[in-house]
XYZ file of C-alpha atoms in Angstrom:
559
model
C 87.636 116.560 105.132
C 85.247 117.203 108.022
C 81.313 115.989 107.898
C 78.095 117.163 109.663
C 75.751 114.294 110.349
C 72.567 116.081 110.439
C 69.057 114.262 113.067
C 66.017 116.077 112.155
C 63.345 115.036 114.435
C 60.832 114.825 111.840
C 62.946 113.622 108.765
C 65.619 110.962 108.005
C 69.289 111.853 109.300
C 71.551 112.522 106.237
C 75.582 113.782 106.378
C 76.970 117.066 104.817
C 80.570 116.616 103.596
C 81.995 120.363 104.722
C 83.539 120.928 101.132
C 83.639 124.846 101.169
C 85.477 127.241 103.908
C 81.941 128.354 105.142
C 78.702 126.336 105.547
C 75.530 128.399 106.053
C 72.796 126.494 107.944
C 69.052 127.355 108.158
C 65.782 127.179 107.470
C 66.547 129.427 104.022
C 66.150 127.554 100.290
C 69.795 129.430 99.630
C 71.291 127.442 102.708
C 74.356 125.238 102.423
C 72.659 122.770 105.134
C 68.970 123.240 104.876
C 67.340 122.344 108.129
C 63.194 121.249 108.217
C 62.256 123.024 111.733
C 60.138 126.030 111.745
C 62.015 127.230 114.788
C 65.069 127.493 112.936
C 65.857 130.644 110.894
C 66.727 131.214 107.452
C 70.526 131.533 108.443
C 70.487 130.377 111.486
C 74.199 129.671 112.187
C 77.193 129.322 110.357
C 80.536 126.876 110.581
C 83.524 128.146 108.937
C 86.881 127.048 108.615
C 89.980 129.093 110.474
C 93.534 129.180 111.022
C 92.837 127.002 114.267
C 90.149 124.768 112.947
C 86.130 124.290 112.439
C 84.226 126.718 114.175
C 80.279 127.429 114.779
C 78.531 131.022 115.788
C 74.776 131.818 115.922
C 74.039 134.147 112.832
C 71.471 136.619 115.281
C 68.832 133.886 115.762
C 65.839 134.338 117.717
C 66.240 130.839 118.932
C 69.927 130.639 119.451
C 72.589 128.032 118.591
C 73.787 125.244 121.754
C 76.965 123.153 121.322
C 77.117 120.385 123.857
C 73.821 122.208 125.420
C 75.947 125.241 126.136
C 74.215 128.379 124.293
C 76.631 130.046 121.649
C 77.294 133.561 122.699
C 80.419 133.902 120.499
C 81.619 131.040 117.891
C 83.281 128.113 119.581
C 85.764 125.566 118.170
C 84.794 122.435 117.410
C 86.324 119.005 118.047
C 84.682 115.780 116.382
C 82.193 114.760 118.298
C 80.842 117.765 119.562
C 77.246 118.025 119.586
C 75.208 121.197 117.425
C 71.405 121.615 118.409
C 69.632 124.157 116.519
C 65.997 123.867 117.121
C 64.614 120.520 117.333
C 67.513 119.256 115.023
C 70.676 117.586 116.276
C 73.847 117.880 114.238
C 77.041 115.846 114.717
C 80.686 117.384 113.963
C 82.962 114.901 112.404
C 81.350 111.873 113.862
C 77.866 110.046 114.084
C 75.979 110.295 116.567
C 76.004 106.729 119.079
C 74.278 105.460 121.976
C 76.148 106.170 124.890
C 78.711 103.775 125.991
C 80.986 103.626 129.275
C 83.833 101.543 129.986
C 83.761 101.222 133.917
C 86.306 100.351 136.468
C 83.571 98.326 138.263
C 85.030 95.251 139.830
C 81.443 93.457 139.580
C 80.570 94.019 136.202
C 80.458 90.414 134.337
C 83.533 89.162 135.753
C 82.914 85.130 135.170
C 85.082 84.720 132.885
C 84.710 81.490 130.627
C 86.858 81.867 128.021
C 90.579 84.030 127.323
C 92.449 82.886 124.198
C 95.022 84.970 122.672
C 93.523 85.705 119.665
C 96.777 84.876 117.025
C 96.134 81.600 118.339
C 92.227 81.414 117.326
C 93.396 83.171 113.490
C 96.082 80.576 112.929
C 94.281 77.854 113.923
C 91.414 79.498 111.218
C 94.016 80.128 108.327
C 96.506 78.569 106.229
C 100.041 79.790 105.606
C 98.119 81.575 103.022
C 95.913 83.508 105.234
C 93.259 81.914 103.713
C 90.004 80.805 106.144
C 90.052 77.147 106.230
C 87.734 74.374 108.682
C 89.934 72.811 111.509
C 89.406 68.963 110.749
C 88.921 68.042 114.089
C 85.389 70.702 114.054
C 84.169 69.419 111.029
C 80.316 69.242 111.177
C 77.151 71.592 110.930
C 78.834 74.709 112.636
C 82.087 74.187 110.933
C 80.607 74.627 107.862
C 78.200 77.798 109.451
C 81.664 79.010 110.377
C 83.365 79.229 106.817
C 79.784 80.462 105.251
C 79.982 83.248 107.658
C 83.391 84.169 106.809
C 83.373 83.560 103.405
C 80.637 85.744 103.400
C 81.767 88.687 105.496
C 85.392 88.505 102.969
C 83.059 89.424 100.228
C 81.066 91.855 101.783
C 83.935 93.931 102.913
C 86.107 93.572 99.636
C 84.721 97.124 98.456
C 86.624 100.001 99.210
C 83.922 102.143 102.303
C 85.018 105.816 103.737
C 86.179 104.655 107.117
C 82.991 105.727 109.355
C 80.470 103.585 106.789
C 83.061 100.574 107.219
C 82.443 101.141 110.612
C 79.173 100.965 110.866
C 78.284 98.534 108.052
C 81.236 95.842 110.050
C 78.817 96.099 112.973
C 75.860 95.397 110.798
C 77.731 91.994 109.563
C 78.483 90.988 113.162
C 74.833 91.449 114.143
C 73.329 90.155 111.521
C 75.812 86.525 112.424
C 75.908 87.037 115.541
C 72.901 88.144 117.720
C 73.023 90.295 120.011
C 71.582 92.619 122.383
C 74.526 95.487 122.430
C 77.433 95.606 120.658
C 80.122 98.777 120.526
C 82.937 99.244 117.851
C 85.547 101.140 119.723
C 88.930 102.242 118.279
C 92.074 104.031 119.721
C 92.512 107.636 119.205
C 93.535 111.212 120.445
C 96.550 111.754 122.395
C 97.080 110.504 125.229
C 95.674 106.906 123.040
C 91.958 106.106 124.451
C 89.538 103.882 122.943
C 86.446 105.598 121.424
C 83.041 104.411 120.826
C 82.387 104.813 116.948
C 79.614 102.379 116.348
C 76.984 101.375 118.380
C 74.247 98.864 118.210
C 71.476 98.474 120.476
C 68.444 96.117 119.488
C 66.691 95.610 123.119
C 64.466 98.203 123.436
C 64.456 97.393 127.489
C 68.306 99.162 127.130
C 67.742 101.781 125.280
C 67.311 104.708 128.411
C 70.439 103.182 130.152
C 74.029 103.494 128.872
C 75.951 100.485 127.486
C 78.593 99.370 130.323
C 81.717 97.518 129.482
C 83.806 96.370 132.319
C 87.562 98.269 132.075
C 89.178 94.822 132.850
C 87.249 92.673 129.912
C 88.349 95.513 127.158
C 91.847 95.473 128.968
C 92.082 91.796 128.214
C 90.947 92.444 124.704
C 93.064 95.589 124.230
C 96.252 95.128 125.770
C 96.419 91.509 126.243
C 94.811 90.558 122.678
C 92.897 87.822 124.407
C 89.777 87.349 122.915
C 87.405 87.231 125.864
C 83.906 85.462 126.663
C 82.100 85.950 129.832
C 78.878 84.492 131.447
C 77.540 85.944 134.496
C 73.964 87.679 134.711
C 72.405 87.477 138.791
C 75.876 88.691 140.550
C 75.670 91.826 137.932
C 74.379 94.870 139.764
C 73.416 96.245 136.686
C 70.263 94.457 136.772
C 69.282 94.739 140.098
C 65.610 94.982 140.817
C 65.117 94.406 137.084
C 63.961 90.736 137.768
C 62.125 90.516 134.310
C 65.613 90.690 132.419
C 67.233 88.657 134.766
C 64.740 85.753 134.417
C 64.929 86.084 130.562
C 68.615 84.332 130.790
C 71.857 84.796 131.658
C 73.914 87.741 131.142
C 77.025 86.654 128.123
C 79.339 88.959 126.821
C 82.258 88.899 124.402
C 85.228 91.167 123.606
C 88.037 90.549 120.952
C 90.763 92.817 119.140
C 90.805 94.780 116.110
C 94.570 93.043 115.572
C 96.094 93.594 112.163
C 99.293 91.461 113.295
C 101.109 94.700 113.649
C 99.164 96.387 115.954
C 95.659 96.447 118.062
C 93.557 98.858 116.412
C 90.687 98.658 118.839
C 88.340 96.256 120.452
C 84.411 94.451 119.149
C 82.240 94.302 122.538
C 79.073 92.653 122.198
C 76.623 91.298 125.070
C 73.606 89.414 125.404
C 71.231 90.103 128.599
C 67.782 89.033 127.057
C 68.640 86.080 125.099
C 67.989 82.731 126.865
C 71.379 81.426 125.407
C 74.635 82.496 126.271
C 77.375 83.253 123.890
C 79.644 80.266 123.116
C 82.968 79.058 122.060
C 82.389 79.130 118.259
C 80.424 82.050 118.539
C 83.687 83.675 120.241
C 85.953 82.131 117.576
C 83.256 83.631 114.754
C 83.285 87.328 116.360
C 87.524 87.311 116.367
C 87.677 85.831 112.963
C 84.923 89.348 111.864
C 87.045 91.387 113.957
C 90.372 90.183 112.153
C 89.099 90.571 108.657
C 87.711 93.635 110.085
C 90.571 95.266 111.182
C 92.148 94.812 108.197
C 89.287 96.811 105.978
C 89.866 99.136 109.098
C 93.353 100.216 108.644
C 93.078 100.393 104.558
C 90.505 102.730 105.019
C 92.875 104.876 107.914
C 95.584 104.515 104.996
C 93.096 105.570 102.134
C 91.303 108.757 104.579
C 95.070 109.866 105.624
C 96.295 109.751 102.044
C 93.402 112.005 100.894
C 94.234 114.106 104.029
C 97.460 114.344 103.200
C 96.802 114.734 99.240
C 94.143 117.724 100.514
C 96.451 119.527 102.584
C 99.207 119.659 99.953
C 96.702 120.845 97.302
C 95.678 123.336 100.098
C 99.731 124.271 100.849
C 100.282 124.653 97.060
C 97.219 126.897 96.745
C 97.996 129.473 99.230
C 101.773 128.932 98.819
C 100.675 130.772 95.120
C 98.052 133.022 96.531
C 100.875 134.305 98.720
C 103.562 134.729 96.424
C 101.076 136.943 94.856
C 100.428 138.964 97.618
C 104.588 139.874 98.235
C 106.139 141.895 95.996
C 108.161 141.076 92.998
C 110.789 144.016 93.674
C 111.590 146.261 95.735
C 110.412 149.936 95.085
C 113.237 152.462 94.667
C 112.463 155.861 97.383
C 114.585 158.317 96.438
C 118.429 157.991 98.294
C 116.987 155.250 100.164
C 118.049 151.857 99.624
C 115.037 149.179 100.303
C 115.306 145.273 100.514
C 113.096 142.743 102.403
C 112.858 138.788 102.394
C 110.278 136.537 103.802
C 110.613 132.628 104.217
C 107.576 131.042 105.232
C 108.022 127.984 107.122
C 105.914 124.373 106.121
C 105.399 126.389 102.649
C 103.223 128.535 103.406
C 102.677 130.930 106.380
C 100.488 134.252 107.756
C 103.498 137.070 107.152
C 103.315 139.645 104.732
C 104.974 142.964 103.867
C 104.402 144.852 101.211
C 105.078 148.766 99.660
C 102.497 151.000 97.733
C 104.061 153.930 96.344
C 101.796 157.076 96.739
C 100.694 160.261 94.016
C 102.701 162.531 96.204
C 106.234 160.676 96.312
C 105.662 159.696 99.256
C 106.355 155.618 99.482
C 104.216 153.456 102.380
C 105.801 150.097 103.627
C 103.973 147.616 105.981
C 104.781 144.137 107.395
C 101.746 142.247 109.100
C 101.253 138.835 110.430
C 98.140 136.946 110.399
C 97.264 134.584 113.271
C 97.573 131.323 111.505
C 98.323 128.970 108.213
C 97.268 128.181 105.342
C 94.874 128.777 102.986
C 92.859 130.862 105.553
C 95.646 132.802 106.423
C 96.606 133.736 102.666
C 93.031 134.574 102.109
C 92.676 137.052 105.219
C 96.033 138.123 103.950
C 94.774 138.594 100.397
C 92.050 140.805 101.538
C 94.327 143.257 103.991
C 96.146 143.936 101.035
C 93.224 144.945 98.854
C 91.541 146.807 101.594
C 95.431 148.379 102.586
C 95.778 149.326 98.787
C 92.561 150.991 98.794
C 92.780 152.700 101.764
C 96.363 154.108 101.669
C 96.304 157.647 99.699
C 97.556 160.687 100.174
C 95.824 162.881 103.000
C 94.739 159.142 105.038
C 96.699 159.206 107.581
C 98.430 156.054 109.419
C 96.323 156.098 112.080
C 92.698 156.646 110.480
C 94.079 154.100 107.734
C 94.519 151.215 110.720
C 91.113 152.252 112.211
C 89.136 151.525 109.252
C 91.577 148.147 108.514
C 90.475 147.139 111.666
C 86.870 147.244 111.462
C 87.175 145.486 107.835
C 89.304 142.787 109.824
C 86.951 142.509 112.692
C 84.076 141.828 110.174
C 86.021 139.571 108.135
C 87.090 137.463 110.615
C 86.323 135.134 113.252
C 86.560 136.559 116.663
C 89.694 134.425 117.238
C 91.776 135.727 114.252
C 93.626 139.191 114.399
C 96.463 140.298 112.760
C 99.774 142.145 113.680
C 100.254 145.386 111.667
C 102.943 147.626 110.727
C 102.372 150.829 108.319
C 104.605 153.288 107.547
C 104.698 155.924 105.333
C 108.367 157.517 104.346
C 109.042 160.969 102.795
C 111.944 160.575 100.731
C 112.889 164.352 100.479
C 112.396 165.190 104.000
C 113.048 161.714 105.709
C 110.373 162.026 107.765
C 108.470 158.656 108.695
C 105.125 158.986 109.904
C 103.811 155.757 110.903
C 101.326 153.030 113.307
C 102.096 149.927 115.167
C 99.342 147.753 115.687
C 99.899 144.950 117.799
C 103.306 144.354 116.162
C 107.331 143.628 116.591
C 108.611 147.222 117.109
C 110.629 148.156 114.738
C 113.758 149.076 115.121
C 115.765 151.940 114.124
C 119.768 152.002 114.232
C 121.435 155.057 114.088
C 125.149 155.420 112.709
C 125.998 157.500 116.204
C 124.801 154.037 118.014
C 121.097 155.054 118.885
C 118.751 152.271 119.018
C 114.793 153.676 118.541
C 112.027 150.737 118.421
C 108.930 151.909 117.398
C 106.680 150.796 119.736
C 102.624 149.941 119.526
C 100.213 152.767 118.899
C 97.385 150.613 118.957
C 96.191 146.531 119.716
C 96.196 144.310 116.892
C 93.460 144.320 113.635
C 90.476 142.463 114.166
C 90.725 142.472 117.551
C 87.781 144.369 118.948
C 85.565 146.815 116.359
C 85.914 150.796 116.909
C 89.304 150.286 118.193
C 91.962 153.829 118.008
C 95.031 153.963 116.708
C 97.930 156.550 117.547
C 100.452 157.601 115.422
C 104.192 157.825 115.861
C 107.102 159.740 113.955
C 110.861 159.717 113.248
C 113.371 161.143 111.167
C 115.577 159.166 108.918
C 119.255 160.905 108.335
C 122.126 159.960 106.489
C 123.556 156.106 107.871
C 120.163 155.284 109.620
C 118.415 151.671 109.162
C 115.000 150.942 109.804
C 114.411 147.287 110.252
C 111.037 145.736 109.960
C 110.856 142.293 111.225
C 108.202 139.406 112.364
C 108.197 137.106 115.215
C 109.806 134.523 113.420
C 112.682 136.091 113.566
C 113.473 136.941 116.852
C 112.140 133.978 118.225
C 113.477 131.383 116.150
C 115.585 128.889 118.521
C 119.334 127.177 118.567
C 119.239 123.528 119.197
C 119.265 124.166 122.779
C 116.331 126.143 122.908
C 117.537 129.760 122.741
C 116.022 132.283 121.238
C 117.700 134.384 118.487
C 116.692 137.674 120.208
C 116.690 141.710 119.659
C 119.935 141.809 120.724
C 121.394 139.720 117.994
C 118.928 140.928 115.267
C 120.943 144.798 116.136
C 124.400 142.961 116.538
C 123.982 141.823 113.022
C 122.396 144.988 111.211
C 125.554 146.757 113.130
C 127.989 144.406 111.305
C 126.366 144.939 108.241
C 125.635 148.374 108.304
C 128.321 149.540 105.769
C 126.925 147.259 103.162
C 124.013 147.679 100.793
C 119.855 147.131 102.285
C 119.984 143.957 100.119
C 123.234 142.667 101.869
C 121.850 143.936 105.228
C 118.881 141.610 105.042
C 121.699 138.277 103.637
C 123.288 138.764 106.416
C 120.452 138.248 109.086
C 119.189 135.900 107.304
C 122.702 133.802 106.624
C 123.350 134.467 111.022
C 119.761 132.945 111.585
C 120.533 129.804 109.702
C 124.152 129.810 112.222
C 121.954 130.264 114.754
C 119.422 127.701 114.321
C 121.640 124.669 113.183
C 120.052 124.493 109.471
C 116.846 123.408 110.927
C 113.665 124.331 109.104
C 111.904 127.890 110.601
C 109.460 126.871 112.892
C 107.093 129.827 112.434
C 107.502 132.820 108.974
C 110.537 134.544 109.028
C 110.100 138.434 107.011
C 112.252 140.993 107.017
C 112.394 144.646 105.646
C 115.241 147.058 105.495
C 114.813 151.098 104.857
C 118.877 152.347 104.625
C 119.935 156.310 103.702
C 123.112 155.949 103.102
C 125.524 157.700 105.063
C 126.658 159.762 101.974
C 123.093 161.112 100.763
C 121.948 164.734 101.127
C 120.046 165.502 104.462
């Protein structure tokens, strides 16, 4: 579940745990995220939750909204990290806000190295077979005994269960509270391609707080890839500090950096420096900051286990949700029309997916069909799909036609929606008596209409997909269904699902199969594309929502 961390200028910073789909923020008592800043509006912006992700757009402010100090002129995706500023107030997505930190390829930066020791070898000479922290008898003495204090202490303090970002920050707490410094930086390895990120920083000299925090690339290296824990002195050869003789005559510059090793893997890496201090980091203090970082690592990945499991846990109570809402939306049967014969089938893939179909039968006979997909998955995607269909049922009545019924779809879509979400749309409305079917293709997989003499008809777009742009037209197409026609209504899924090697199913094979079939009931029809598809594929799971729909007259009804 995503958080805002919210920097007032004039207040405390407090976090907002994104909970709902949409989070209203402004100035307004009624606002989700209620911002102190008299240059922020009541509703000043708004971050909702699509098919693609968190997004933020300006809700008409006189101020405006900046992400990353870019001004929002239509809503923008958000990755964590990104940066909000509305007003005076600065809001974090998905991750605190630290000091800035660069790791540098450098070759000067505080290369004297004094100490490299794998760190394995510092933990077992710390532990027993037990894993318990014990004093190496040949150290016994005053900082021996500081040494198991410390630890003993730090095992306590991090026994509680933390959300992962708090056990971040409160581990770098520990380690500066034992270990004085004048910068320190908690990085761990994310993303793909794996980089290390900076997820807690601490800074106590006020003399660096303008400048960023510089690590040299080879000292986190060591730390990272090696799992050496690392200790370097070396402060009047760093050209960091050039022509800042005050710092430089305050002591030497001493840095450390150790692994965040779990014994099965480096999670990240602990910097911490002292410029200011008049004594250099040590030995024991290196052997104190990998023996934190060990016990640390371990809180570290409990808490990844813990956050994933509740991801996980969330996203199946989210794939269960609109796996119902969506089997709510499809239709239990299949309508009868008449002489025609009507069947369709729709198998979402990863539970849950954005197709749809659906038929409303009208006051005057007549019977309308439709087949839609939504951009996207999910629980957003069942929901946008939950309210085309109320909207579509409506809508469709007798003397709407297909074409004014997509235009005002469209415009409930575009409002609905983020400007990133559209749907494909297929209506169609079928008069049994005369066969005529009058319908429009927004956006959509033409459908495709098989004649028994060998004709193949697709009915092609009349109009760009809903939601796309507001006050878009529509055109309208017709056909005539006679005795031994199909009409096959399909999504993307379909044709484009893939053989082992890559292929795609195709048109072609989608008509090779209705033209096998064609002498067998709608309901058969649609068994048998769906029984070639599985050929096809190799068993493998759909990768994207496979629907279909089949409108037959039978060769031997009336004309």
């Amino acid at each position: 579940m995503s958080t805002l961390y919210v920097y007032p200028k004039l207040a405390p910073p407090f976090s907002v745990l994104l909970e709902k789909d949409e989070a209203i923020l402004g100035r307004a008592v009624d606002a989700d995220v209620r911002l102190p800043d008299a240059y922020i509006s009541g509703h000043h912006a708004r971050i909702r939750r699509t098919s693609r992700g968190w997004t933020v757009e300006d809700s008409g402010s006189k101020n405006g909204t900046l992400v990353n100090g870019l001004r929002l002129v239509e809503p923008a995706l958000l990755s964590p990290g990104d940066e909000i500023s509305i007003g005076a107030v600065r809001i974090c997505f998905d991750r605190p806000w630290t000091a800035a930190v660069e790791i540098t390829d450098s070759p000067n930066l505080a290369v004297r190295v004094s100490a490299a020791v794998p760190s394995r070898d510092i933990i077992s000479r710390s532990t027993d077979a037990g894993g318990v922290h014990r004093l190496d008898p040949a150290k016994q003495g005053p900082r021996a005994d500081r040494l198991i204090l410390v630890i003993n202490e730090v095992s306590r303090a991090l026994l509680l269960h933390k959300p992962l970002q708090e056990l971040l920050e409160y581990v770098m707490d520990l380690i500066a509270s034992h270990l004085p410094m004048d910068r320190g930086a908690l990085f761990l390895k994310e993303d793909v391609p794996e980089k290390l990120v900076p997820r807690a920083v601490r800074i106590s000299n006020p003399q660096l707080q303008s400048g960023p925090m510089q690590i040299s690339r080879g000292l986190v290296d060591m730390a990272a890839s090696q799992k050496l824990s690392v200790l370097t002195t070396d402060a009047a050869e760093d050209p960091r500090f050039a022509g800042r003789q005050s710092i430089i005559d305050m002591g030497l510059h001493s840095a450390m950096c150790v692994p965040l090793e779990t014994g099965k893997e480096t999670l990240g890496v602990i910097c911490a420096e002292r410029v200011s201090s008049r004594e250099p980091f040590t030995d024991e203090d290196l052997r104190l900051l990998t023996l934190m970082a060990n016990l640390a690592a371990v809180k570290i990945e409990n808490a990844r286990l813990v956050e994933d499991g509740l991801v996980r846990d969330r996203m199946e109570r989210e794939l269960r949700l609109a796996a119902e809402i969506q089997r709510g939306l499809l239709p239990k049967d299949c309508p009868s029309c008449g002489d025609f014969e009507i069947a369709a089938e729709s198998m979402p893939s990863l539970h849950v997916g954005g197709d749809y179909f659906d038929f409303i039968s009208l006051p005057d006979g007549h019977l309308g069909a439709t087949i839609a997909d939504v951009a996207g998955k999910g629980v957003s995607a069942s929901l946008l799909m939950a309210s085309l269909r109320a909207a579509l049922q409506s809508e469709a009545r007798p003397g709407v036609d297909p074409a004014d019924l997509a235009r005002k779809l469209n415009d409930f879509i575009f409002r609905s929606s983020a400007s990133n979400v559209f749907i494909t749309f297929f209506y169609g409305e079928l008069d049994p008596v005369a066969g005529e079917f009058r319908y429009v293709n927004a956006g959509h997989n033409p459908p495709l209409l098989l004649s028994a003499s060998g004709i193949q008809w697709p009915l092609e777009g009349t109009g760009m997909a809903l939601g796309m742009l507001a006050g878009s037209d529509y055109g309208e197409g017709r056909v005539s269904l006679v005795p031994g026609d199909i009409l096959v209504l399909y999504t993307d899924g379909i044709s484009e699902s893939r053989d082992p090697s890559g292929e795609e199913f195709g048109i072609d094979r989608i008509v090779k199969t209705i033209r096998r079939a064609a002498d067998k009931k709608a309901l058969e029809i649609v068994a048998a594309l769906f029984s070639d598809l599985r050929e096809f594929s190799g068993g493998a799971d759909p990768e994207d929502d496979r629907t279909v729909v089949v409108i037959k007259r039978p060769s031997g009804a009336a004309s």
